[in-house]
Amino acid sequence: MRMLHTMLRVGNLDRSIAFYQEVLGMKLLRRNDFPDGRFTLAFVGYGDEAAHTVLELTHNWDTESYDLGNGYGHIAIEVEDAYAACDMARAKGGKVTREAGPMKHGTTVIAFIEDPDGYKIEFIQKGSR
Ligand SMILES: C[C@@H](O)C(=O)SC[C@H](NC(=O)CC[C@H](N)C(=O)O)C(=O)NCC(=O)O
Ligand code: NI
């Protein structure tokens, strides 16, 4: 078995695709409309799904926003330098919600940004785990 994707429901698909491409450098791998179900699926990631775990952005055409609740944590992305990654994200219009630095009660160097729907994305500095 292997992990294929994580699905996130998004309120505006073009806004989300632009974020994952422009702020996080992901590629749009495929986009499929399902008119009978009034939803679209867009898969984004850092490489082909045959070898990469990706994100499945789900846009329900009649839903503009979601209550994320208090159970969702984050999706983690490895970066060479968490401090530089925060600067890059900010420069590209991303919202940094936790600046880079060692995690509380630990030593892993992390940072958090939010995507357009408020889903947290964690930067983890390579080699600091
Ligand atoms: C190792 C890295 O992948 C992490 O996600 S650790 C981040 C750390 N997580 C927690 O503290 C989990 C327990 C917490 N009570 C919760 O439910 O979120 C974290 O979020 N640290 C915050 C910080 O600012 O360091
Ligand atoms: Ni984490």
PDB file of C-alpha atoms and ligand atoms in Angstrom:
ATOM      1  CA  MET A   1       0.000   0.000   0.000  1.00  0.00           C
ATOM      2  CA  ARG A   2       1.017   3.643  -0.359  1.00  0.00           C
ATOM      3  CA  MET A   3      -0.579   6.979   0.503  1.00  0.00           C
ATOM      4  CA  LEU A   4      -2.154   8.528  -2.623  1.00  0.00           C
ATOM      5  CA  HIS A   5      -3.724  11.854  -1.642  1.00  0.00           C
ATOM      6  CA  THR A   6      -5.279  14.062   0.996  1.00  0.00           C
ATOM      7  CA  MET A   7      -8.612  15.645   0.022  1.00  0.00           C
ATOM      8  CA  LEU A   8      -9.410  19.224   0.947  1.00  0.00           C
ATOM      9  CA  ARG A   9     -12.765  20.893   0.190  1.00  0.00           C
ATOM     10  CA  VAL A  10     -12.136  24.407  -1.165  1.00  0.00           C
ATOM     11  CA  GLY A  11     -14.487  27.324  -1.751  1.00  0.00           C
ATOM     12  CA  ASN A  12     -12.819  28.731  -4.861  1.00  0.00           C
ATOM     13  CA  LEU A  13     -10.849  26.303  -7.015  1.00  0.00           C
ATOM     14  CA  ASP A  14      -8.919  28.794  -9.150  1.00  0.00           C
ATOM     15  CA  ARG A  15      -7.872  30.653  -5.973  1.00  0.00           C
ATOM     16  CA  SER A  16      -6.621  27.427  -4.408  1.00  0.00           C
ATOM     17  CA  ILE A  17      -4.829  26.189  -7.531  1.00  0.00           C
ATOM     18  CA  ALA A  18      -3.078  29.559  -7.814  1.00  0.00           C
ATOM     19  CA  PHE A  19      -1.970  29.326  -4.171  1.00  0.00           C
ATOM     20  CA  TYR A  20      -0.586  25.808  -4.402  1.00  0.00           C
ATOM     21  CA  GLN A  21       1.169  26.611  -7.695  1.00  0.00           C
ATOM     22  CA  GLU A  22       2.475  30.134  -7.014  1.00  0.00           C
ATOM     23  CA  VAL A  23       3.150  30.067  -3.271  1.00  0.00           C
ATOM     24  CA  LEU A  24       4.105  26.401  -2.806  1.00  0.00           C
ATOM     25  CA  GLY A  25       5.469  25.577  -6.263  1.00  0.00           C
ATOM     26  CA  MET A  26       3.171  22.623  -6.908  1.00  0.00           C
ATOM     27  CA  LYS A  27       1.984  21.491 -10.344  1.00  0.00           C
ATOM     28  CA  LEU A  28      -1.622  21.073 -11.451  1.00  0.00           C
ATOM     29  CA  LEU A  29      -1.598  17.371 -12.338  1.00  0.00           C
ATOM     30  CA  ARG A  30      -5.201  16.919 -13.480  1.00  0.00           C
ATOM     31  CA  ARG A  31      -8.561  18.646 -13.224  1.00  0.00           C
ATOM     32  CA  ASN A  32     -11.871  16.882 -13.814  1.00  0.00           C
ATOM     33  CA  ASP A  33     -15.410  18.252 -13.793  1.00  0.00           C
ATOM     34  CA  PHE A  34     -18.325  16.125 -12.628  1.00  0.00           C
ATOM     35  CA  PRO A  35     -21.375  18.115 -13.790  1.00  0.00           C
ATOM     36  CA  ASP A  36     -23.879  15.488 -12.654  1.00  0.00           C
ATOM     37  CA  GLY A  37     -22.507  15.891  -9.116  1.00  0.00           C
ATOM     38  CA  ARG A  38     -21.823  19.624  -9.518  1.00  0.00           C
ATOM     39  CA  PHE A  39     -18.212  19.318  -8.336  1.00  0.00           C
ATOM     40  CA  THR A  40     -14.688  19.509  -9.736  1.00  0.00           C
ATOM     41  CA  LEU A  41     -11.563  17.643  -8.586  1.00  0.00           C
ATOM     42  CA  ALA A  42      -8.106  19.162  -9.066  1.00  0.00           C
ATOM     43  CA  PHE A  43      -4.990  17.216  -8.114  1.00  0.00           C
ATOM     44  CA  VAL A  44      -1.877  19.223  -7.218  1.00  0.00           C
ATOM     45  CA  GLY A  45       1.551  18.084  -6.092  1.00  0.00           C
ATOM     46  CA  TYR A  46       5.287  18.009  -6.674  1.00  0.00           C
ATOM     47  CA  GLY A  47       5.296  15.187  -9.191  1.00  0.00           C
ATOM     48  CA  ASP A  48       3.353  12.466 -10.944  1.00  0.00           C
ATOM     49  CA  GLU A  49       0.825  10.558  -8.859  1.00  0.00           C
ATOM     50  CA  ALA A  50       2.567   7.293  -9.699  1.00  0.00           C
ATOM     51  CA  ALA A  51       5.382   8.328  -7.359  1.00  0.00           C
ATOM     52  CA  HIS A  52       4.089  11.270  -5.283  1.00  0.00           C
ATOM     53  CA  THR A  53       1.406  11.719  -2.652  1.00  0.00           C
ATOM     54  CA  VAL A  54      -0.717  14.658  -3.750  1.00  0.00           C
ATOM     55  CA  LEU A  55      -3.584  16.927  -2.707  1.00  0.00           C
ATOM     56  CA  GLU A  56      -7.078  16.443  -4.109  1.00  0.00           C
ATOM     57  CA  LEU A  57      -8.764  19.848  -4.098  1.00  0.00           C
ATOM     58  CA  THR A  58     -12.514  19.321  -4.198  1.00  0.00           C
ATOM     59  CA  HIS A  59     -14.749  22.164  -5.327  1.00  0.00           C
ATOM     60  CA  ASN A  60     -18.454  21.714  -4.760  1.00  0.00           C
ATOM     61  CA  TRP A  61     -19.952  24.262  -7.151  1.00  0.00           C
ATOM     62  CA  ASP A  62     -22.666  25.396  -4.724  1.00  0.00           C
ATOM     63  CA  THR A  63     -20.449  25.791  -1.628  1.00  0.00           C
ATOM     64  CA  GLU A  64     -18.268  28.842  -1.104  1.00  0.00           C
ATOM     65  CA  SER A  65     -16.772  28.072   2.317  1.00  0.00           C
ATOM     66  CA  TYR A  66     -16.435  25.421   5.012  1.00  0.00           C
ATOM     67  CA  ASP A  67     -16.195  25.220   8.800  1.00  0.00           C
ATOM     68  CA  LEU A  68     -12.811  23.549   9.248  1.00  0.00           C
ATOM     69  CA  GLY A  69     -13.673  22.511  12.790  1.00  0.00           C
ATOM     70  CA  ASN A  70     -11.041  21.780  15.448  1.00  0.00           C
ATOM     71  CA  GLY A  71      -9.859  18.352  14.325  1.00  0.00           C
ATOM     72  CA  TYR A  72      -7.826  19.198  11.248  1.00  0.00           C
ATOM     73  CA  GLY A  73      -4.114  19.764  11.941  1.00  0.00           C
ATOM     74  CA  HIS A  74      -1.929  20.410   8.914  1.00  0.00           C
ATOM     75  CA  ILE A  75      -0.252  19.099   5.817  1.00  0.00           C
ATOM     76  CA  ALA A  76       3.537  19.066   6.129  1.00  0.00           C
ATOM     77  CA  ILE A  77       6.010  20.072   3.423  1.00  0.00           C
ATOM     78  CA  GLU A  78       9.762  19.592   3.748  1.00  0.00           C
ATOM     79  CA  VAL A  79      11.831  22.713   2.986  1.00  0.00           C
ATOM     80  CA  GLU A  80      15.566  23.356   2.940  1.00  0.00           C
ATOM     81  CA  ASP A  81      15.214  26.461   5.127  1.00  0.00           C
ATOM     82  CA  ALA A  82      11.986  27.200   7.046  1.00  0.00           C
ATOM     83  CA  TYR A  83      12.978  30.831   7.616  1.00  0.00           C
ATOM     84  CA  ALA A  84      13.528  31.429   3.912  1.00  0.00           C
ATOM     85  CA  ALA A  85      10.348  29.514   3.062  1.00  0.00           C
ATOM     86  CA  CYS A  86       8.331  31.879   5.250  1.00  0.00           C
ATOM     87  CA  ASP A  87       9.911  34.905   3.598  1.00  0.00           C
ATOM     88  CA  MET A  88       9.139  33.453   0.163  1.00  0.00           C
ATOM     89  CA  ALA A  89       5.538  32.625   1.091  1.00  0.00           C
ATOM     90  CA  ARG A  90       4.983  36.124   2.483  1.00  0.00           C
ATOM     91  CA  ALA A  91       6.507  37.729  -0.598  1.00  0.00           C
ATOM     92  CA  LYS A  92       4.056  35.756  -2.739  1.00  0.00           C
ATOM     93  CA  GLY A  93       1.055  36.816  -0.685  1.00  0.00           C
ATOM     94  CA  GLY A  94       0.900  33.829   1.642  1.00  0.00           C
ATOM     95  CA  LYS A  95      -0.197  34.208   5.272  1.00  0.00           C
ATOM     96  CA  VAL A  96       2.421  33.063   7.806  1.00  0.00           C
ATOM     97  CA  THR A  97       0.635  32.150  11.036  1.00  0.00           C
ATOM     98  CA  ARG A  98       3.648  30.800  12.956  1.00  0.00           C
ATOM     99  CA  GLU A  99       7.142  32.039  12.228  1.00  0.00           C
ATOM    100  CA  ALA A 100       9.996  29.575  11.731  1.00  0.00           C
ATOM    101  CA  GLY A 101      11.770  28.193  14.763  1.00  0.00           C
ATOM    102  CA  PRO A 102      12.130  25.092  16.897  1.00  0.00           C
ATOM    103  CA  MET A 103       8.780  23.535  17.758  1.00  0.00           C
ATOM    104  CA  LYS A 104       7.499  23.909  21.330  1.00  0.00           C
ATOM    105  CA  HIS A 105       8.720  21.053  23.532  1.00  0.00           C
ATOM    106  CA  GLY A 106      11.004  19.873  20.738  1.00  0.00           C
ATOM    107  CA  THR A 107      13.803  20.744  18.331  1.00  0.00           C
ATOM    108  CA  THR A 108      12.283  20.275  14.877  1.00  0.00           C
ATOM    109  CA  VAL A 109      12.355  23.601  13.036  1.00  0.00           C
ATOM    110  CA  ILE A 110       8.856  24.335  11.784  1.00  0.00           C
ATOM    111  CA  ALA A 111       6.629  27.140  10.556  1.00  0.00           C
ATOM    112  CA  PHE A 112       2.962  27.362   9.581  1.00  0.00           C
ATOM    113  CA  ILE A 113       1.201  29.167   6.758  1.00  0.00           C
ATOM    114  CA  GLU A 114      -2.470  29.022   5.804  1.00  0.00           C
ATOM    115  CA  ASP A 115      -3.985  28.290   2.417  1.00  0.00           C
ATOM    116  CA  PRO A 116      -6.879  30.421   1.066  1.00  0.00           C
ATOM    117  CA  ASP A 117      -9.487  28.322   2.931  1.00  0.00           C
ATOM    118  CA  GLY A 118      -7.549  28.472   6.220  1.00  0.00           C
ATOM    119  CA  TYR A 119      -6.052  24.987   6.039  1.00  0.00           C
ATOM    120  CA  LYS A 120      -2.689  25.003   7.831  1.00  0.00           C
ATOM    121  CA  ILE A 121       0.419  23.985   5.923  1.00  0.00           C
ATOM    122  CA  GLU A 122       3.511  23.173   7.958  1.00  0.00           C
ATOM    123  CA  PHE A 123       7.036  23.835   6.733  1.00  0.00           C
ATOM    124  CA  ILE A 124       9.505  21.371   8.269  1.00  0.00           C
ATOM    125  CA  GLN A 125      13.167  22.221   7.830  1.00  0.00           C
ATOM    126  CA  LYS A 126      15.080  19.355   6.243  1.00  0.00           C
ATOM    127  CA  GLY A 127      17.491  17.683   8.604  1.00  0.00           C
ATOM    128  CA  SER A 128      15.936  19.149  11.768  1.00  0.00           C
ATOM    129  CA  ARG A 129      13.608  16.271  12.667  1.00  0.00           C
TER     130      ARG A 129
HETATM  131  C1  LIG B   1       6.898  17.444  14.046  1.00  0.00           C
HETATM  132  C2  LIG B   1       5.921  18.318  13.274  1.00  0.00           C
HETATM  133  O1  LIG B   1       5.455  17.606  12.166  1.00  0.00           O
HETATM  134  C3  LIG B   1       4.734  18.729  14.053  1.00  0.00           C
HETATM  135  O2  LIG B   1       3.654  18.856  13.503  1.00  0.00           O
HETATM  136  S1  LIG B   1       4.927  19.104  15.730  1.00  0.00           S
HETATM  137  C4  LIG B   1       4.036  20.651  15.812  1.00  0.00           C
HETATM  138  C5  LIG B   1       3.417  20.850  17.164  1.00  0.00           C
HETATM  139  N1  LIG B   1       2.337  19.922  17.396  1.00  0.00           N
HETATM  140  C6  LIG B   1       1.744  19.878  18.601  1.00  0.00           C
HETATM  141  O3  LIG B   1       2.085  20.574  19.541  1.00  0.00           O
HETATM  142  C7  LIG B   1       0.644  18.834  18.673  1.00  0.00           C
HETATM  143  C8  LIG B   1      -0.128  18.918  19.967  1.00  0.00           C
HETATM  144  C9  LIG B   1      -1.053  20.152  20.039  1.00  0.00           C
HETATM  145  N2  LIG B   1      -1.701  20.141  21.322  1.00  0.00           N
HETATM  146  C10 LIG B   1      -2.122  20.074  18.943  1.00  0.00           C
HETATM  147  O4  LIG B   1      -3.099  19.355  19.108  1.00  0.00           O
HETATM  148  O5  LIG B   1      -1.919  20.739  17.925  1.00  0.00           O
HETATM  149  C11 LIG B   1       2.900  22.258  17.182  1.00  0.00           C
HETATM  150  O6  LIG B   1       1.852  22.562  16.642  1.00  0.00           O
HETATM  151  N3  LIG B   1       3.673  23.120  17.866  1.00  0.00           N
HETATM  152  C12 LIG B   1       3.315  24.511  17.956  1.00  0.00           C
HETATM  153  C13 LIG B   1       4.543  25.360  17.922  1.00  0.00           C
HETATM  154  O7  LIG B   1       4.380  26.587  17.780  1.00  0.00           O
HETATM  155  O8  LIG B   1       5.673  24.808  18.022  1.00  0.00           O
HETATM  156 NI    NI B   2       3.507  18.071  11.592  1.00  0.00          NI
END
